[in-house]
């Protein structure tokens, strides 16, 4: 097991679902416990969703937890939130009618390994496709590569 240290191996992530159910992932320095907010009602999810709290108030994660995939699934009329990080999953369900939901926010810490590879740059915001994966930006990268080839 390993603990969260915001200065070395932690990244705050926030997943927001608005009325049109657009999902965004962004970094933040906030330290609010994991929660879902529906209008004025705040429902705190299981502390196991992204690890356990230890006695010093830190999140505890499985030692080999990779932070490469964070995914939310919405199934009407049952809303099922599936958080998948590597092989480790947790689900949370809430039954309601979709027209009663105007906004939802799911937020919490994701573990980041101490390495050169980063999961998310600070302040970077990007959209995710319907499978919960970042949208492919390879076309713009290919154009940049072609431009470099022409220059050389």
XYZ file of C-alpha atoms in Angstrom:
152
model
C 0.000 0.000 0.000
C 1.110 3.537 -0.608
C -0.139 6.866 0.684
C -0.960 10.059 -1.173
C 1.513 12.904 -1.002
C 0.287 15.859 -3.053
C 3.845 17.067 -3.643
C 5.157 13.824 -5.121
C 2.665 11.322 -6.452
C -0.893 12.682 -6.335
C -3.070 14.333 -8.928
C -6.503 15.764 -8.297
C -8.923 14.800 -11.042
C -12.456 15.969 -11.585
C -15.064 14.476 -13.868
C -18.048 16.722 -14.548
C -21.300 15.697 -16.198
C -23.621 18.557 -17.140
C -27.172 18.445 -18.469
C -25.984 17.287 -21.894
C -23.787 14.656 -20.217
C -20.537 16.001 -21.645
C -17.618 14.537 -19.677
C -14.434 16.504 -19.025
C -11.332 15.614 -17.048
C -9.260 18.344 -15.450
C -6.583 18.818 -12.810
C -7.184 20.816 -9.655
C -5.486 21.432 -6.308
C -8.751 21.024 -4.390
C -8.794 18.511 -1.540
C -12.551 17.917 -1.199
C -13.498 14.281 -0.454
C -14.881 12.269 -3.333
C -18.516 13.182 -3.932
C -21.338 13.474 -6.422
C -23.296 16.727 -6.429
C -26.800 16.829 -7.887
C -28.189 20.369 -7.777
C -28.126 21.332 -4.067
C -27.886 17.756 -2.842
C -24.414 16.378 -2.115
C -24.074 12.606 -1.828
C -20.748 11.334 -0.515
C -19.649 8.136 -2.155
C -17.867 5.206 -0.564
C -14.367 6.094 0.593
C -13.269 2.898 -1.169
C -14.030 4.452 -4.546
C -10.517 5.791 -5.016
C -8.770 4.268 -2.016
C -9.171 4.353 1.763
C -8.493 7.231 4.163
C -5.713 6.560 6.670
C -5.457 8.088 10.176
C -3.548 11.133 8.920
C -6.277 12.018 6.413
C -4.456 10.749 3.316
C -5.846 8.446 0.651
C -4.407 4.914 0.588
C -4.231 3.132 -2.768
C -3.253 -0.350 -3.916
C 0.512 -0.181 -4.441
C 0.402 -1.001 -8.165
C -2.509 1.293 -9.023
C -1.909 2.855 -12.466
C -3.851 6.033 -13.261
C -4.319 5.510 -16.980
C -8.083 5.009 -17.297
C -10.871 6.753 -15.424
C -14.292 5.999 -16.820
C -17.899 6.875 -15.987
C -20.867 5.021 -17.443
C -24.416 6.384 -17.284
C -27.276 3.955 -17.817
C -30.824 5.397 -17.789
C -32.888 5.127 -15.626
C -30.260 3.648 -13.337
C -27.169 5.819 -13.182
C -24.146 3.601 -12.710
C -20.791 5.251 -12.157
C -17.958 2.860 -12.914
C -14.499 4.076 -11.937
C -11.833 1.913 -13.592
C -8.154 2.443 -12.809
C -6.070 -0.329 -14.263
C -7.614 -3.626 -13.128
C -9.195 -2.051 -10.051
C -12.891 -1.087 -10.220
C -15.563 0.380 -8.001
C -19.179 1.082 -8.890
C -21.796 3.358 -7.363
C -25.455 3.391 -8.367
C -28.282 5.897 -7.959
C -31.774 5.421 -9.371
C -33.489 8.544 -10.696
C -35.094 10.007 -13.803
C -32.626 11.699 -16.178
C -34.768 14.843 -16.503
C -34.251 15.520 -12.784
C -30.478 15.710 -13.186
C -29.081 19.058 -14.279
C -25.470 18.662 -13.206
C -23.176 16.060 -11.666
C -19.585 16.244 -10.509
C -17.386 13.305 -9.561
C -14.028 14.249 -8.138
C -11.148 12.643 -6.245
C -7.476 11.766 -6.209
C -5.853 9.494 -8.752
C -2.488 7.951 -8.026
C 0.365 9.033 -10.284
C 3.527 6.968 -10.400
C 6.798 8.794 -9.731
C 8.208 8.621 -13.238
C 8.863 10.759 -16.298
C 5.465 9.810 -17.725
C 2.672 12.090 -16.525
C -1.030 11.289 -16.581
C -2.299 14.866 -16.931
C -0.512 18.194 -17.194
C -1.572 20.896 -14.737
C -4.532 22.980 -15.957
C -4.956 20.761 -19.047
C -8.577 20.044 -19.950
C -9.675 17.591 -22.629
C -12.843 15.853 -23.723
C -13.335 12.108 -23.507
C -15.072 9.930 -26.067
C -18.074 7.736 -25.279
C -15.798 4.898 -24.141
C -14.232 7.067 -21.426
C -10.934 7.448 -23.276
C -9.290 10.740 -24.270
C -10.245 11.767 -27.793
C -7.593 10.866 -30.370
C -5.493 13.867 -31.371
C -3.172 11.845 -33.632
C -4.347 13.598 -36.817
C -2.972 16.948 -35.659
C 0.248 15.228 -34.555
C 0.597 13.578 -37.979
C 0.281 16.968 -39.656
C 3.026 18.349 -37.406
C 5.272 15.383 -38.280
C 4.656 15.932 -42.007
C 5.543 19.607 -41.612
C 8.816 18.666 -39.894
C 9.647 16.253 -42.742
C 9.068 18.991 -45.316
C 11.298 21.402 -43.378
C 14.220 18.936 -43.284
